[in-house]
């Protein structure tokens, strides 16, 4: 939502020749996919593994999510330029926005917002019965 709001405020057109009619700065696809990738990397490396999951104590358990999410986000972001839907600066701004937002959200989560996650998890568990 933040990327869409910024897009309407900045009002920078997309590259010439695209069939898209909305503004291009920042790329919302790049912001969203970078948010997911950065959040996954932070969570995989800094949060404890959930006790219900019985993973081996291998360091690969923490590395594999980053190895998957970073190229995935890079590919999606660069495809926006390759498809002529955005310029490189629009994609870069989207990636920066996504990374900053993920970092802020992760920090809020570990500073106490996660308590609401535990409440939601318990409620969902009770509702679904597993």
PDB file of C-alpha atoms in Angstrom:
ATOM      1  CA  UNK A   1       0.000   0.000   0.000  1.00  0.00           C
ATOM      2  CA  UNK A   2       2.873   2.360   0.767  1.00  0.00           C
ATOM      3  CA  UNK A   3       4.385   1.795  -2.690  1.00  0.00           C
ATOM      4  CA  UNK A   4       1.044   2.504  -4.370  1.00  0.00           C
ATOM      5  CA  UNK A   5       0.608   5.686  -2.317  1.00  0.00           C
ATOM      6  CA  UNK A   6       4.130   6.836  -3.231  1.00  0.00           C
ATOM      7  CA  UNK A   7       3.464   6.004  -6.880  1.00  0.00           C
ATOM      8  CA  UNK A   8       0.458   8.358  -6.872  1.00  0.00           C
ATOM      9  CA  UNK A   9       2.468  11.082  -5.138  1.00  0.00           C
ATOM     10  CA  UNK A  10       5.585  10.884  -7.344  1.00  0.00           C
ATOM     11  CA  UNK A  11       3.639  10.409 -10.613  1.00  0.00           C
ATOM     12  CA  UNK A  12       6.665   9.326 -12.648  1.00  0.00           C
ATOM     13  CA  UNK A  13       5.638   7.718 -15.945  1.00  0.00           C
ATOM     14  CA  UNK A  14       6.659   4.232 -16.936  1.00  0.00           C
ATOM     15  CA  UNK A  15       9.133   3.638 -19.789  1.00  0.00           C
ATOM     16  CA  UNK A  16       8.064   4.651 -23.280  1.00  0.00           C
ATOM     17  CA  UNK A  17       6.376   1.828 -25.155  1.00  0.00           C
ATOM     18  CA  UNK A  18       4.809  -0.002 -22.222  1.00  0.00           C
ATOM     19  CA  UNK A  19       1.131  -0.860 -22.325  1.00  0.00           C
ATOM     20  CA  UNK A  20       0.756  -0.092 -18.602  1.00  0.00           C
ATOM     21  CA  UNK A  21      -1.132   3.115 -17.838  1.00  0.00           C
ATOM     22  CA  UNK A  22      -0.351   3.581 -14.131  1.00  0.00           C
ATOM     23  CA  UNK A  23       2.683   5.444 -12.818  1.00  0.00           C
ATOM     24  CA  UNK A  24       5.969   3.590 -12.438  1.00  0.00           C
ATOM     25  CA  UNK A  25       7.891   5.000  -9.448  1.00  0.00           C
ATOM     26  CA  UNK A  26       8.424   2.957  -7.301  1.00  0.00           C
ATOM     27  CA  UNK A  27       7.865  -0.526  -8.694  1.00  0.00           C
ATOM     28  CA  UNK A  28       5.252  -2.159  -6.463  1.00  0.00           C
ATOM     29  CA  UNK A  29       6.256  -5.643  -7.652  1.00  0.00           C
ATOM     30  CA  UNK A  30       9.872  -4.974  -6.666  1.00  0.00           C
ATOM     31  CA  UNK A  31       8.850  -3.490  -3.317  1.00  0.00           C
ATOM     32  CA  UNK A  32       6.645  -6.462  -2.450  1.00  0.00           C
ATOM     33  CA  UNK A  33       9.033  -9.211  -3.545  1.00  0.00           C
ATOM     34  CA  UNK A  34      11.997  -7.521  -1.847  1.00  0.00           C
ATOM     35  CA  UNK A  35       9.963  -7.149   1.348  1.00  0.00           C
ATOM     36  CA  UNK A  36       9.308 -10.903   1.350  1.00  0.00           C
ATOM     37  CA  UNK A  37      12.911 -11.805   0.531  1.00  0.00           C
ATOM     38  CA  UNK A  38      14.447  -9.551   3.185  1.00  0.00           C
ATOM     39  CA  UNK A  39      11.918 -10.575   5.825  1.00  0.00           C
ATOM     40  CA  UNK A  40      12.513 -14.266   5.059  1.00  0.00           C
ATOM     41  CA  UNK A  41      16.279 -13.773   5.338  1.00  0.00           C
ATOM     42  CA  UNK A  42      15.979 -11.888   8.641  1.00  0.00           C
ATOM     43  CA  UNK A  43      13.564 -14.420  10.115  1.00  0.00           C
ATOM     44  CA  UNK A  44      15.580 -17.424   8.950  1.00  0.00           C
ATOM     45  CA  UNK A  45      18.786 -16.076  10.428  1.00  0.00           C
ATOM     46  CA  UNK A  46      17.635 -14.281  13.574  1.00  0.00           C
ATOM     47  CA  UNK A  47      14.490 -15.952  14.905  1.00  0.00           C
ATOM     48  CA  UNK A  48      14.469 -19.234  16.813  1.00  0.00           C
ATOM     49  CA  UNK A  49      13.103 -22.214  14.936  1.00  0.00           C
ATOM     50  CA  UNK A  50       9.543 -22.999  16.005  1.00  0.00           C
ATOM     51  CA  UNK A  51       9.572 -25.850  18.567  1.00  0.00           C
ATOM     52  CA  UNK A  52       6.912 -27.795  16.656  1.00  0.00           C
ATOM     53  CA  UNK A  53       9.264 -28.156  13.680  1.00  0.00           C
ATOM     54  CA  UNK A  54      11.844 -30.862  14.130  1.00  0.00           C
ATOM     55  CA  UNK A  55      14.670 -29.631  11.932  1.00  0.00           C
ATOM     56  CA  UNK A  56      18.209 -30.886  12.236  1.00  0.00           C
ATOM     57  CA  UNK A  57      20.659 -28.454  13.802  1.00  0.00           C
ATOM     58  CA  UNK A  58      22.436 -27.957  10.480  1.00  0.00           C
ATOM     59  CA  UNK A  59      23.359 -24.368   9.529  1.00  0.00           C
ATOM     60  CA  UNK A  60      21.815 -25.074   6.117  1.00  0.00           C
ATOM     61  CA  UNK A  61      18.379 -24.824   7.724  1.00  0.00           C
ATOM     62  CA  UNK A  62      19.028 -21.111   8.157  1.00  0.00           C
ATOM     63  CA  UNK A  63      20.890 -20.577   4.870  1.00  0.00           C
ATOM     64  CA  UNK A  64      18.508 -22.290   2.440  1.00  0.00           C
ATOM     65  CA  UNK A  65      15.672 -19.718   2.763  1.00  0.00           C
ATOM     66  CA  UNK A  66      18.103 -16.923   1.866  1.00  0.00           C
ATOM     67  CA  UNK A  67      19.572 -18.908  -1.016  1.00  0.00           C
ATOM     68  CA  UNK A  68      16.069 -19.303  -2.437  1.00  0.00           C
ATOM     69  CA  UNK A  69      14.517 -15.917  -1.652  1.00  0.00           C
ATOM     70  CA  UNK A  70      17.313 -13.614  -2.823  1.00  0.00           C
ATOM     71  CA  UNK A  71      17.583 -14.917  -6.423  1.00  0.00           C
ATOM     72  CA  UNK A  72      13.782 -15.141  -6.579  1.00  0.00           C
ATOM     73  CA  UNK A  73      13.411 -11.459  -5.646  1.00  0.00           C
ATOM     74  CA  UNK A  74      16.235 -10.445  -7.969  1.00  0.00           C
ATOM     75  CA  UNK A  75      14.661 -12.319 -10.882  1.00  0.00           C
ATOM     76  CA  UNK A  76      11.216 -10.827 -10.356  1.00  0.00           C
ATOM     77  CA  UNK A  77      12.615  -7.317  -9.964  1.00  0.00           C
ATOM     78  CA  UNK A  78      14.848  -7.506 -13.032  1.00  0.00           C
ATOM     79  CA  UNK A  79      12.006  -8.988 -15.074  1.00  0.00           C
ATOM     80  CA  UNK A  80      10.113  -5.724 -14.556  1.00  0.00           C
ATOM     81  CA  UNK A  81      12.894  -3.916 -16.432  1.00  0.00           C
ATOM     82  CA  UNK A  82      13.198  -6.680 -19.042  1.00  0.00           C
ATOM     83  CA  UNK A  83       9.466  -6.519 -19.747  1.00  0.00           C
ATOM     84  CA  UNK A  84       9.764  -2.700 -20.101  1.00  0.00           C
ATOM     85  CA  UNK A  85       7.253  -2.118 -17.303  1.00  0.00           C
ATOM     86  CA  UNK A  86       9.769  -0.095 -15.254  1.00  0.00           C
ATOM     87  CA  UNK A  87      13.112   1.647 -15.464  1.00  0.00           C
ATOM     88  CA  UNK A  88      16.031   0.436 -13.381  1.00  0.00           C
ATOM     89  CA  UNK A  89      15.630   3.428 -11.034  1.00  0.00           C
ATOM     90  CA  UNK A  90      11.950   2.580 -10.483  1.00  0.00           C
ATOM     91  CA  UNK A  91      12.877  -1.013  -9.659  1.00  0.00           C
ATOM     92  CA  UNK A  92      15.754   0.127  -7.438  1.00  0.00           C
ATOM     93  CA  UNK A  93      13.447   2.469  -5.534  1.00  0.00           C
ATOM     94  CA  UNK A  94      10.929  -0.355  -5.118  1.00  0.00           C
ATOM     95  CA  UNK A  95      13.622  -2.711  -3.829  1.00  0.00           C
ATOM     96  CA  UNK A  96      14.901  -0.084  -1.392  1.00  0.00           C
ATOM     97  CA  UNK A  97      11.376   0.591  -0.140  1.00  0.00           C
ATOM     98  CA  UNK A  98      10.721  -3.136   0.291  1.00  0.00           C
ATOM     99  CA  UNK A  99      13.990  -3.732   2.141  1.00  0.00           C
ATOM    100  CA  UNK A 100      13.482  -0.790   4.513  1.00  0.00           C
ATOM    101  CA  UNK A 101       9.868  -1.756   5.189  1.00  0.00           C
ATOM    102  CA  UNK A 102      10.881  -5.363   5.901  1.00  0.00           C
ATOM    103  CA  UNK A 103      13.591  -4.230   8.296  1.00  0.00           C
ATOM    104  CA  UNK A 104      11.222  -1.920  10.162  1.00  0.00           C
ATOM    105  CA  UNK A 105       8.461  -4.545  10.320  1.00  0.00           C
ATOM    106  CA  UNK A 106      10.905  -7.208  11.527  1.00  0.00           C
ATOM    107  CA  UNK A 107      12.212  -4.866  14.229  1.00  0.00           C
ATOM    108  CA  UNK A 108       8.652  -4.113  15.372  1.00  0.00           C
ATOM    109  CA  UNK A 109       7.923  -7.840  15.406  1.00  0.00           C
ATOM    110  CA  UNK A 110      10.844  -8.721  17.659  1.00  0.00           C
ATOM    111  CA  UNK A 111      10.173  -5.713  19.910  1.00  0.00           C
ATOM    112  CA  UNK A 112       6.756  -7.029  20.939  1.00  0.00           C
ATOM    113  CA  UNK A 113       4.406  -7.179  18.000  1.00  0.00           C
ATOM    114  CA  UNK A 114       5.085 -10.931  17.961  1.00  0.00           C
ATOM    115  CA  UNK A 115       2.953 -11.285  21.089  1.00  0.00           C
ATOM    116  CA  UNK A 116      -0.050 -10.638  18.875  1.00  0.00           C
ATOM    117  CA  UNK A 117       1.242 -13.398  16.612  1.00  0.00           C
ATOM    118  CA  UNK A 118       1.170 -15.839  19.522  1.00  0.00           C
ATOM    119  CA  UNK A 119      -2.404 -14.808  20.333  1.00  0.00           C
ATOM    120  CA  UNK A 120      -3.415 -15.263  16.682  1.00  0.00           C
ATOM    121  CA  UNK A 121      -1.651 -18.637  16.498  1.00  0.00           C
ATOM    122  CA  UNK A 122      -3.439 -19.886  19.624  1.00  0.00           C
ATOM    123  CA  UNK A 123      -6.800 -18.631  18.360  1.00  0.00           C
ATOM    124  CA  UNK A 124      -6.297 -20.255  14.972  1.00  0.00           C
ATOM    125  CA  UNK A 125      -5.190 -23.479  16.622  1.00  0.00           C
ATOM    126  CA  UNK A 126      -8.320 -23.522  18.785  1.00  0.00           C
ATOM    127  CA  UNK A 127     -10.568 -22.601  15.866  1.00  0.00           C
ATOM    128  CA  UNK A 128      -9.212 -25.250  13.505  1.00  0.00           C
ATOM    129  CA  UNK A 129      -8.555 -27.851  16.161  1.00  0.00           C
ATOM    130  CA  UNK A 130      -4.992 -28.833  15.292  1.00  0.00           C
TER     131      UNK A 130
END
